[in-house]
Tab-separated table of C-alpha atoms in Angstrom:
chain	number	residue	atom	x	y	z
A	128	UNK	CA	-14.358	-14.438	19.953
A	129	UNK	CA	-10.830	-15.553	19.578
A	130	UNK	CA	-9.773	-12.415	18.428
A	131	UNK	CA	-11.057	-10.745	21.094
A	132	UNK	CA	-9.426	-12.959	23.574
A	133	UNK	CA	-5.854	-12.485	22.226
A	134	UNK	CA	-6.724	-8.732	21.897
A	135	UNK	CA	-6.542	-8.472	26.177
A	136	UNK	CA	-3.399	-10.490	25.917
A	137	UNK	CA	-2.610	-7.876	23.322
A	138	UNK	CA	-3.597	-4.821	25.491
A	139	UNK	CA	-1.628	-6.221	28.592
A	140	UNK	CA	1.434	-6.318	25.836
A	141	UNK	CA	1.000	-3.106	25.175
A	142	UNK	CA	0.814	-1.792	28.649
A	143	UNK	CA	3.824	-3.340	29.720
A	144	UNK	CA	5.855	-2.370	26.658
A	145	UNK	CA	4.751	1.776	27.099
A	146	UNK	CA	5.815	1.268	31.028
A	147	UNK	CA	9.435	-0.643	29.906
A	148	UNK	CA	10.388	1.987	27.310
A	149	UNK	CA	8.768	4.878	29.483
A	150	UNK	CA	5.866	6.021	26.950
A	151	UNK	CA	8.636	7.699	24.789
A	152	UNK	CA	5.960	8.933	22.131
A	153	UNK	CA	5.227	11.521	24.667
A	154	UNK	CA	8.248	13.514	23.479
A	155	UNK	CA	7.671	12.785	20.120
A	156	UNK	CA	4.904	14.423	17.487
A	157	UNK	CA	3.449	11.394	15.999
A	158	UNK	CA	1.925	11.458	12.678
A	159	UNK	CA	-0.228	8.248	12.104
A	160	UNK	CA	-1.425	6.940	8.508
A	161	UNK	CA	-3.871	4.488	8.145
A	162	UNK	CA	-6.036	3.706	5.212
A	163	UNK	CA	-6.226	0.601	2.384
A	164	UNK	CA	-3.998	2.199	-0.175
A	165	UNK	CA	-1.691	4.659	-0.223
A	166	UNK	CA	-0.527	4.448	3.748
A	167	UNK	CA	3.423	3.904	2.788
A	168	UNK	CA	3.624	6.753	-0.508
A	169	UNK	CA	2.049	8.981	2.276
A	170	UNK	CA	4.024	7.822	4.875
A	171	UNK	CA	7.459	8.182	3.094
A	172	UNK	CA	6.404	11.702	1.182
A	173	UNK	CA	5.529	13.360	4.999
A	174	UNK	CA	8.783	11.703	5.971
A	175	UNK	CA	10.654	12.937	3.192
A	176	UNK	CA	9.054	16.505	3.073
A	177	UNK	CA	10.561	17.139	6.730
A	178	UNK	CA	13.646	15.645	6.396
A	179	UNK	CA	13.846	18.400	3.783
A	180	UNK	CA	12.898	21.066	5.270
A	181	UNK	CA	15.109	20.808	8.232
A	182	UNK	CA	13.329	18.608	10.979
A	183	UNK	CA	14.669	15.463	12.595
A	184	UNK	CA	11.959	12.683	12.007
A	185	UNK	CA	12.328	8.815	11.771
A	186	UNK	CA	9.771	6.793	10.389
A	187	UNK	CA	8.144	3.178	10.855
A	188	UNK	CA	6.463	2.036	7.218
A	189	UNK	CA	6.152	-1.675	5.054
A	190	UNK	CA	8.972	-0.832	3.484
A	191	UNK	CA	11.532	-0.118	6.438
A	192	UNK	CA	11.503	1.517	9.338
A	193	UNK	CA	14.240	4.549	9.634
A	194	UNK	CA	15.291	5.696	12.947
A	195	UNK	CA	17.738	8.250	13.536
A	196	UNK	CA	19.454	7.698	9.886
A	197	UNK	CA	19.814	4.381	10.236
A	198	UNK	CA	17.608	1.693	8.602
A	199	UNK	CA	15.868	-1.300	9.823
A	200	UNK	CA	14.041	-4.240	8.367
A	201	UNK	CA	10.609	-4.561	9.872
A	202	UNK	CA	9.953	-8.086	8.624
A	203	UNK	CA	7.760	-10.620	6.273
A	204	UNK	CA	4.816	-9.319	5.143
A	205	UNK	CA	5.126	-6.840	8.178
A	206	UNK	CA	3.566	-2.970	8.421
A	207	UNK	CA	3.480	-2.087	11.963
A	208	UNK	CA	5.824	-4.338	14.142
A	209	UNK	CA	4.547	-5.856	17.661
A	210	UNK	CA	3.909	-3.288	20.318
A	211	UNK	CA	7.694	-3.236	21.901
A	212	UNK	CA	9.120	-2.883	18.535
A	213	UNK	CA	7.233	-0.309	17.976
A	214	UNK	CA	7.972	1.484	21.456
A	215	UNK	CA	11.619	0.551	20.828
A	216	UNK	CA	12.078	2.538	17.832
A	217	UNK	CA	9.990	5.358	20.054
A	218	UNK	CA	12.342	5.598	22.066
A	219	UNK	CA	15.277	5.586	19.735
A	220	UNK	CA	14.000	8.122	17.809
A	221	UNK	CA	13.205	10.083	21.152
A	222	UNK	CA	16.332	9.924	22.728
A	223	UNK	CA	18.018	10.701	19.080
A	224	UNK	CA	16.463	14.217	20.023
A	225	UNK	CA	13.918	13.845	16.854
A	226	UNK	CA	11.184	15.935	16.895
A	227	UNK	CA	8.630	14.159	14.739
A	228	UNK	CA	7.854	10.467	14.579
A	229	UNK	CA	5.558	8.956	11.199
A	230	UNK	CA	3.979	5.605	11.767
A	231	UNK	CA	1.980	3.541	8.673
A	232	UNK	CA	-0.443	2.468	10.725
A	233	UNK	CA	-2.552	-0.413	9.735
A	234	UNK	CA	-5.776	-2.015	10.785
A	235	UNK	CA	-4.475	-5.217	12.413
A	236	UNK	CA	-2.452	-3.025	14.454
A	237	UNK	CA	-5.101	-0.719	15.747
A	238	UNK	CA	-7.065	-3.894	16.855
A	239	UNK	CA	-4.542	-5.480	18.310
A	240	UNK	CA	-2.983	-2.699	20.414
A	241	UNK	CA	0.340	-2.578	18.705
A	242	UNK	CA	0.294	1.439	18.725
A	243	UNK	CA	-1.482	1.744	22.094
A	244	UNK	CA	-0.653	4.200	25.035
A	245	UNK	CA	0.493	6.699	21.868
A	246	UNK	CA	-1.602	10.629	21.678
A	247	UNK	CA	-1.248	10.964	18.092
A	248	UNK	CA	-0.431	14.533	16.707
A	249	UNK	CA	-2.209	13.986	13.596
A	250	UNK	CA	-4.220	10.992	12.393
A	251	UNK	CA	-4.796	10.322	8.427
A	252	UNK	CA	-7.135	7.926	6.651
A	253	UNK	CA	-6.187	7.797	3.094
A	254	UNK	CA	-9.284	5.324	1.938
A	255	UNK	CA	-10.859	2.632	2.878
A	256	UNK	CA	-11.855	-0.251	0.519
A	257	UNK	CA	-12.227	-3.784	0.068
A	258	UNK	CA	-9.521	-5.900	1.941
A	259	UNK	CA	-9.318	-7.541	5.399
A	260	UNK	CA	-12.347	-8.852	5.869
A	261	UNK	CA	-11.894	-12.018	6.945
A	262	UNK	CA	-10.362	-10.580	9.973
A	263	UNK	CA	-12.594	-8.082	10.613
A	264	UNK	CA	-15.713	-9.997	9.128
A	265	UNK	CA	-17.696	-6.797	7.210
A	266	UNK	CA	-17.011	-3.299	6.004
A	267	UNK	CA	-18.428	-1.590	8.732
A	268	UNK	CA	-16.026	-3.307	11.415
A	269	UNK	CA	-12.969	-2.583	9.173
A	270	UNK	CA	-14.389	1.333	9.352
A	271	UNK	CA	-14.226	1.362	13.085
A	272	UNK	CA	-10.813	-0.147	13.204
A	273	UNK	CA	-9.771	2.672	11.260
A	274	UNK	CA	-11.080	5.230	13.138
A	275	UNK	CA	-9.170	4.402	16.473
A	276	UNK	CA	-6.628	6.168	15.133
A	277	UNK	CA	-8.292	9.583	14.933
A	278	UNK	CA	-9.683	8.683	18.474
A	279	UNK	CA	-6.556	8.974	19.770
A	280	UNK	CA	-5.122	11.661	17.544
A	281	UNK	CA	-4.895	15.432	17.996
A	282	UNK	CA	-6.140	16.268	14.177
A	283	UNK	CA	-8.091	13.784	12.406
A	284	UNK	CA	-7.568	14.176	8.320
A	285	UNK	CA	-9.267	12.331	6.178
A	286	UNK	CA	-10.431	11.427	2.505
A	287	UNK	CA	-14.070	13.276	1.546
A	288	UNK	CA	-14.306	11.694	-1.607
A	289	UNK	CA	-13.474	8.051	-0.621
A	290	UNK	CA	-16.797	5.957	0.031
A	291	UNK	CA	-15.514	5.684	4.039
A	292	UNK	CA	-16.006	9.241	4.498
A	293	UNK	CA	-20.041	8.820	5.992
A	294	UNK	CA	-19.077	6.135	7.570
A	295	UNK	CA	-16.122	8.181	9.706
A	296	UNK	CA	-18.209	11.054	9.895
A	297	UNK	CA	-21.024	9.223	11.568
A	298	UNK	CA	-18.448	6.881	14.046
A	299	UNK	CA	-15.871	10.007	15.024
A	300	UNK	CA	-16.996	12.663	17.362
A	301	UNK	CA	-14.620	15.555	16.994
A	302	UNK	CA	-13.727	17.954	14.039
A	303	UNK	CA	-12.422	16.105	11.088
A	304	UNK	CA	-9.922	18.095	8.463
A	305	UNK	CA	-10.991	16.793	4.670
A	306	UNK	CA	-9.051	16.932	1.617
A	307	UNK	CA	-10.936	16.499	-1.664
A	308	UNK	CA	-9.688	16.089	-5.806
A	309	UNK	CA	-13.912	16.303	-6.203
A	310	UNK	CA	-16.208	17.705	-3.751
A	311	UNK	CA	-16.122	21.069	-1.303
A	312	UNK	CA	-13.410	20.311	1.332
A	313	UNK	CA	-11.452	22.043	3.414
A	314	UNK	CA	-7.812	21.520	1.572
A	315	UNK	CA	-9.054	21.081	-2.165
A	316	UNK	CA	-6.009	21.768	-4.043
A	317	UNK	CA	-4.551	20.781	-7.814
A	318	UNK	CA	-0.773	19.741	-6.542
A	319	UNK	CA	-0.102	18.582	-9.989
A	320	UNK	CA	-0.267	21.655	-11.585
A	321	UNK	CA	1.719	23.391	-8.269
A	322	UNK	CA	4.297	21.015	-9.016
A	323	UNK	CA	4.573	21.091	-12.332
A	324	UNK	CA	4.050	17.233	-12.921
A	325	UNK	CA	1.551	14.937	-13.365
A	326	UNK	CA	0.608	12.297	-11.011
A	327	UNK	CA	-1.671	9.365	-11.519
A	328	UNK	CA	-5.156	10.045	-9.551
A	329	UNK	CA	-4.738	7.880	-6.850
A	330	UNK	CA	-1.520	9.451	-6.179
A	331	UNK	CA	-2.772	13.241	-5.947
A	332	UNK	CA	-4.603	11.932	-2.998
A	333	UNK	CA	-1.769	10.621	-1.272
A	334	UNK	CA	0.556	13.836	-2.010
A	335	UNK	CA	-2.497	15.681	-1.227
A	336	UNK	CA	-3.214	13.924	2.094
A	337	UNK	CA	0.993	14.432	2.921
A	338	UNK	CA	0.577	17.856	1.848
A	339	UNK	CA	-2.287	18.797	4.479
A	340	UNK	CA	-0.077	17.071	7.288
A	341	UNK	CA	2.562	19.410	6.838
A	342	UNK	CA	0.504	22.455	6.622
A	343	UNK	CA	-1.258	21.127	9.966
A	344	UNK	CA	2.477	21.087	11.342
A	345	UNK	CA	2.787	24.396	10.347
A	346	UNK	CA	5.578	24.249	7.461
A	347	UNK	CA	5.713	26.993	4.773
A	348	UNK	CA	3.752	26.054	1.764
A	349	UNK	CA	6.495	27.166	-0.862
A	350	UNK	CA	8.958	24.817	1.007
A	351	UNK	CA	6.392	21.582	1.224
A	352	UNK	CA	6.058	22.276	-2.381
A	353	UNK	CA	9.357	22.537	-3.155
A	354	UNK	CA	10.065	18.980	-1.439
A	355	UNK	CA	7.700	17.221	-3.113
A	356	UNK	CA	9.319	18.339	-6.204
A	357	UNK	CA	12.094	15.538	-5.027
A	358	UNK	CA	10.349	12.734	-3.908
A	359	UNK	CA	10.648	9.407	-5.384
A	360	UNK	CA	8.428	6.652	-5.291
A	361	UNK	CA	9.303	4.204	-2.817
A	362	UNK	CA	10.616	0.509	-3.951
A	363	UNK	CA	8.008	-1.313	-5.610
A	364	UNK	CA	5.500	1.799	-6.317
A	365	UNK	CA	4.812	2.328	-9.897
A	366	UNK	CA	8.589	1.422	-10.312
A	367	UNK	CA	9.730	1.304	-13.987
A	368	UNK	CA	12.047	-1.717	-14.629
A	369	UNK	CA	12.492	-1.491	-18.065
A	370	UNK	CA	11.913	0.874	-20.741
A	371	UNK	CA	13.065	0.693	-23.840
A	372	UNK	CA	11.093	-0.961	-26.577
A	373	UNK	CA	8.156	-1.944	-24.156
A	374	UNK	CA	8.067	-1.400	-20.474
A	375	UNK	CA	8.279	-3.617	-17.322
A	376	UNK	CA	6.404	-1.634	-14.184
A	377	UNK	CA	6.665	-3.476	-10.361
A	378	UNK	CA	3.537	-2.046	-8.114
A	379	UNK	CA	2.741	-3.951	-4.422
A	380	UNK	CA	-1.013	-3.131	-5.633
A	381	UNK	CA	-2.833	-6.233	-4.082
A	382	UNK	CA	-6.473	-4.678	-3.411
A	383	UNK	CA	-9.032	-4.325	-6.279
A	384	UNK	CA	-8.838	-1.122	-5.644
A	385	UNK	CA	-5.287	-0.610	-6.112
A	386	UNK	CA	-5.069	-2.964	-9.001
A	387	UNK	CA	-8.264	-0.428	-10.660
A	388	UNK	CA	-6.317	2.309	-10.011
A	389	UNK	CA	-2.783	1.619	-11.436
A	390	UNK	CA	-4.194	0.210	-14.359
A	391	UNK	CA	-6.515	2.779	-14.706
A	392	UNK	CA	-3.179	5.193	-14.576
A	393	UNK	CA	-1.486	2.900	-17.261
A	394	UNK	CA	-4.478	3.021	-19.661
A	395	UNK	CA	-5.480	6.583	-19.225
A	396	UNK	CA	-1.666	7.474	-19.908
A	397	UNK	CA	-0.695	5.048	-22.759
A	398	UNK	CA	-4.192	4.030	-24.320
A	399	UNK	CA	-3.134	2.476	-27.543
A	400	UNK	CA	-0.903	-0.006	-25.839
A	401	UNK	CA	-1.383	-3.697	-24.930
A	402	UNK	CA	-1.194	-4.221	-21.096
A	403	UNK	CA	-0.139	-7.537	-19.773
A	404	UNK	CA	-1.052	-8.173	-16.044
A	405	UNK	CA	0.878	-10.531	-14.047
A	406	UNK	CA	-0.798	-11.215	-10.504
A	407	UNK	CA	-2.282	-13.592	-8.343
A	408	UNK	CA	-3.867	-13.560	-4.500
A	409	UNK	CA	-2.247	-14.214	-1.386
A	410	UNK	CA	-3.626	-16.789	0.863
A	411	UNK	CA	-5.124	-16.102	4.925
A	412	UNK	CA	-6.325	-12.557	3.556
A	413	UNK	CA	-9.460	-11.321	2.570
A	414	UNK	CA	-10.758	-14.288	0.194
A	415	UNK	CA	-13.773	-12.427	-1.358
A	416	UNK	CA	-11.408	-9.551	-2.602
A	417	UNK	CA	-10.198	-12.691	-5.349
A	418	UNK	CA	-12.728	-12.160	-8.105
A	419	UNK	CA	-12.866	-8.291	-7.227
A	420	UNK	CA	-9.473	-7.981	-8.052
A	421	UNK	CA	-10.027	-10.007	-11.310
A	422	UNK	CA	-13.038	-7.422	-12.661
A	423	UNK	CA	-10.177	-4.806	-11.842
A	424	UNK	CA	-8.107	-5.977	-13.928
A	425	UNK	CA	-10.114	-7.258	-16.663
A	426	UNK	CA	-11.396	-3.761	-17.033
A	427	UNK	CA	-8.328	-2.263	-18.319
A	428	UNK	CA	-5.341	-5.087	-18.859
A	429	UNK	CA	-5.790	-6.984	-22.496
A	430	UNK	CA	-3.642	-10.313	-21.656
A	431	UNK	CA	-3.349	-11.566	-17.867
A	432	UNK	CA	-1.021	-14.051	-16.020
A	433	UNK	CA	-2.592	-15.574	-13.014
A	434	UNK	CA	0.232	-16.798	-10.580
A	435	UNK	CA	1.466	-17.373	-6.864
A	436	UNK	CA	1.619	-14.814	-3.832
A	437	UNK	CA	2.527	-16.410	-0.929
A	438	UNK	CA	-0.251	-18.959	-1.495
A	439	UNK	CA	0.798	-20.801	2.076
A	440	UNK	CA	-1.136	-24.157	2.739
A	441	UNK	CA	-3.805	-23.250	0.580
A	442	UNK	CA	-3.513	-24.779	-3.625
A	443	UNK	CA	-2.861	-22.122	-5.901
A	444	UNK	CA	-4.520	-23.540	-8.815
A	445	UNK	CA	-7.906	-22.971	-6.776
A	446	UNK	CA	-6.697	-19.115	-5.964
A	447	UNK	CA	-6.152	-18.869	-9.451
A	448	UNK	CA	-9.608	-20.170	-10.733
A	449	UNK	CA	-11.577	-17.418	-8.050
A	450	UNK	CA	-9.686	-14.372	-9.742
A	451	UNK	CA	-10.255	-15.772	-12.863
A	452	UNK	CA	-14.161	-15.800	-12.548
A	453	UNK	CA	-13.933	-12.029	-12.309
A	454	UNK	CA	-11.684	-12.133	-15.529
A	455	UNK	CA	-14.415	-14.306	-17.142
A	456	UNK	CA	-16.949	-11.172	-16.205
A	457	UNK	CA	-15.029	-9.152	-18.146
A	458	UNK	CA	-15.301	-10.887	-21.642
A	459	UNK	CA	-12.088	-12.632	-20.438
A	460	UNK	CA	-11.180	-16.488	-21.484
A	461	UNK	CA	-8.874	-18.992	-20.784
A	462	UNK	CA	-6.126	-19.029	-23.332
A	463	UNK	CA	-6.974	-22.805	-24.979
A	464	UNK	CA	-3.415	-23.392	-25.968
A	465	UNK	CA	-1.886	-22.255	-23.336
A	466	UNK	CA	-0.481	-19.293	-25.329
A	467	UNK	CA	-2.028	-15.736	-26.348
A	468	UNK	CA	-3.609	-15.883	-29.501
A	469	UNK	CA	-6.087	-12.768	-29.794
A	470	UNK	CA	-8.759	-10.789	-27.963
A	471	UNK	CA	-8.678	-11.006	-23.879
A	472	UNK	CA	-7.131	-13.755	-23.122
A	473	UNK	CA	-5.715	-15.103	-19.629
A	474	UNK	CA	-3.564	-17.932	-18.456
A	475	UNK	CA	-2.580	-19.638	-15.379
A	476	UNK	CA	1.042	-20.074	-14.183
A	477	UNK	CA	1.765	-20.697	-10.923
A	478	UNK	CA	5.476	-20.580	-10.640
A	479	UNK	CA	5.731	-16.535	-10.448
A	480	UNK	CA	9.691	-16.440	-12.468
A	481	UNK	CA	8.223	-19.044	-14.833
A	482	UNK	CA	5.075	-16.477	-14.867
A	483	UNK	CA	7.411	-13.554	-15.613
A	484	UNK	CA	9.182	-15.395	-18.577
A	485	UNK	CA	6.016	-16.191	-20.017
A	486	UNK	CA	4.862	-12.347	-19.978
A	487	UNK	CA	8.189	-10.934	-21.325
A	488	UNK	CA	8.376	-13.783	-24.193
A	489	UNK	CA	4.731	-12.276	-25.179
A	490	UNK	CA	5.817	-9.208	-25.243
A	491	UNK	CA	5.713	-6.853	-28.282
A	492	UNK	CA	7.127	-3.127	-28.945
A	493	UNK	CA	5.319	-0.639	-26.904
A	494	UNK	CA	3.722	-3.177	-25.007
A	495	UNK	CA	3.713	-2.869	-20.985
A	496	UNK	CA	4.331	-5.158	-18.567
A	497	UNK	CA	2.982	-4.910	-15.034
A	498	UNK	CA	3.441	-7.573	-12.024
A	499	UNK	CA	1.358	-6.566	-8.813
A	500	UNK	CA	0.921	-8.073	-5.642
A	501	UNK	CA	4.591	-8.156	-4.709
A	502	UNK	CA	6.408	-5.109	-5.239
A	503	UNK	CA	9.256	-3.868	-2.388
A	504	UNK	CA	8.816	-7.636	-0.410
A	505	UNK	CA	11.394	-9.998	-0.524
A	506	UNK	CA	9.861	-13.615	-0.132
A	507	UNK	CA	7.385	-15.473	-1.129
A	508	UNK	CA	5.279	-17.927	1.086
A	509	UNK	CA	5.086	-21.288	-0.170
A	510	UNK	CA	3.532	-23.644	2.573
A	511	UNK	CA	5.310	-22.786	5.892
A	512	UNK	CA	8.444	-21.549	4.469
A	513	UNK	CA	9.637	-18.128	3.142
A	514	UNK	CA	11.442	-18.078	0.054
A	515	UNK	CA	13.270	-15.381	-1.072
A	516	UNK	CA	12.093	-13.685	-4.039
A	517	UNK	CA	13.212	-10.383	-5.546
A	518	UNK	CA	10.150	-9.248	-8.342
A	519	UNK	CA	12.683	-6.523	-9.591
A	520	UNK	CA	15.321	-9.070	-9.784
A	521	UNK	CA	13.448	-11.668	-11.549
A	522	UNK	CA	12.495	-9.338	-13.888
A	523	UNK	CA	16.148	-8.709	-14.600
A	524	UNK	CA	17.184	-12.340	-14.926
A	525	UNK	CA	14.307	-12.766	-17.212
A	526	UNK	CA	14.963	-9.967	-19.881
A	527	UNK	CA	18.887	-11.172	-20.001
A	528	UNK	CA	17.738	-14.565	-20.501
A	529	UNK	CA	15.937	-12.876	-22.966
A	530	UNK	CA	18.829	-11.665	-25.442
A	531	UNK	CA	21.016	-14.302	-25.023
């Protein structure tokens, strides 16, 4: 009920901001993404792909926002800004004379009005899984948030293999465009073997949703293609920090799904090595997700470090403990001495650099070394306060410590 009452204070927010900056998404071609996983890849590969192909686009996403060349930080722990942020950079981008406009869209924001008063060209919902529930108290609820965003879109893409898809196809009215790895769709399309490199699985859907954007906008298939062929993972996506004698990845996976996935990649890709997961769960989220995302890992990582992630008021150590009963489904146990000795094994340290040490001391050759939860963001929230924290950086100061 609370919601619901900031939600009108929300709408009248959003009315006044469209009037102020004179509904500037009218002149623009906005391409929404939505979805649990995979929004920002998406996001930044549509943005990319017409940037290189000769359009002028700018682009709000959780990793910046880019408007007219220049870029902007968006904020902690921040997707899609308030309402008049987001009608500000509208209207920069319009009166830069861009033509297209791509917003990462999440859920919060479709609830709470932040993208209101815009007619979305296209609409895409990568997946939907497990994650914001507290806020919007069951599955079904999260679905519907979701779909706003094809309400009020032109073309309505969307995911026919992810477990969402009957949901959307029961809630939204109008035509929907699928794209499909699995099933009969209508864009089902191997893009790893058009470009001539592999991609994990989870990423084939988001160059595949990316790619059926930009044939909805019309753009030659031999030049989307030849785009993608340059893309690069955004900050804190799959990004390799080491790699030399083992490996050190950074991913901002922080859903079990997205924790599944990457380590799904990892062990499909190098099976006879030892995977070390460093991760924990951040507080005021979606608390059931905890022991979720500890059966995701425990199905594929063969040590674990539990640790912080902006933990707030809530205590760590009891954060810790709920991911760890999924470990403990998994054939996991608590490390008695504190340190790895054999089999799955998992300890808990809460200090995240202190965490970090502890997985690069463990380390052996060919080993890999992946930290989740954090990737691109650049604080962590302890209590009230936001420190600053760098996971790519810490990783650094940890492996010179290292061989000193």
């Amino acid at each position: 009920m609370f919601q619901a009452v900031k939600n009108i204070y929300h709408n009248f927010q959003a009315v006044i901001a469209n009037i102020w900056y004179g509904h500037p998404g009218e002149k623009l071609k906005v391409i929404g993404i939505t979805g649990t996983d995979g929004k920002t890849t998406t996001s930044l590969l549509i943005y990319y792909v017409l940037k290189n192909t000769g359009h002028k686009v700018s682009l709000i996403s959780s990793v910046y926002a880019r408007i007219g060349g220049k870029t902007f930080d968006t904020g902690f722990h921040v997707t899609t800004p308030s309402v008049f942020w987001v009608q500000k950079y509208l209207k920069m981008a319009a009166d830069c004379g861009d033509e297209y406009f791509v917003l990462e869209t999440t859920s919060h924001a479709l609830d709470q009005f932040r993208v209101s008063g815009i007619q979305f060209e296209i609409g895409v919902v990568t997946n939907i899984t497990h994650e914001h529930l507290q806020y919007h108290k069951n599955y079904l609820n999260y679905v519907k948030a979701k779909v706003r965003l094809l309400n009020n879109s032109t073309y309505a893409i969307v995911n026919a293999d992810d477990m969402s898809y009957p949901f959307i196809r029961k809630l939204y009215q109008g035509d929907l465009i699928t794209y499909s790895l699995n099933n009969s769709a209508d864009f089902q399309i191997d893009l790893s073997s058009k470009l001539n490199q592999p991609l994990p699985r989870f990423n084939q859907y988001n160059y595949l949703a990316a790619y059926v954007v930009c044939q909805k906008l019309g753009l030659n298939d031999q030049l989307i293609i030849a785009a993608m062929r340059g893309f690069q993972l955004p900050p804190g996506r799959l990004e390799k920090v080491y790699d030399q004698d083992f490996m050190i990845i950074i991913d901002f996976a922080h859903t079990p799904n997205a924790i599944y996935e990457v380590l799904k990649s990892l062990a499909k890709t190098y099976p006879k090595r030892t995977i070390i997961h460093v991760f924990g769960a951040a507080s005021q989220r979606d608390d059931s997700k905890r022991p979720l995302m500890g059966e995701a890992s425990g199905e594929f990582a063969d040590r674990v470090i539990l640790t912080e992630e902006d933990y707030r008021k809530e205590d760590p150590q009891k954060i810790a403990r709920e991911i760890a009963a999924g470990l403990e489904k998994k054939g996991f146990q608590l490390a008695k001495s504190g340190h790895f000795t054999q089999g799955k094994e998992y300890v808990i340290e809460i200090d995240r650099q202190r965490a970090v040490n502890r997985a690069i001391d463990s380390v052996g050759a060919g080993d890999i070394v992946i930290l989740t939860g954090k990737g691109h963001e650049k604080s962590l929230c302890r209590g009230t306060k936001e420190h600053p924290w760098d996971e790519k950086q810490a990783v650094l100061e940890s492996l010179a410590s290292l061989k000193k």
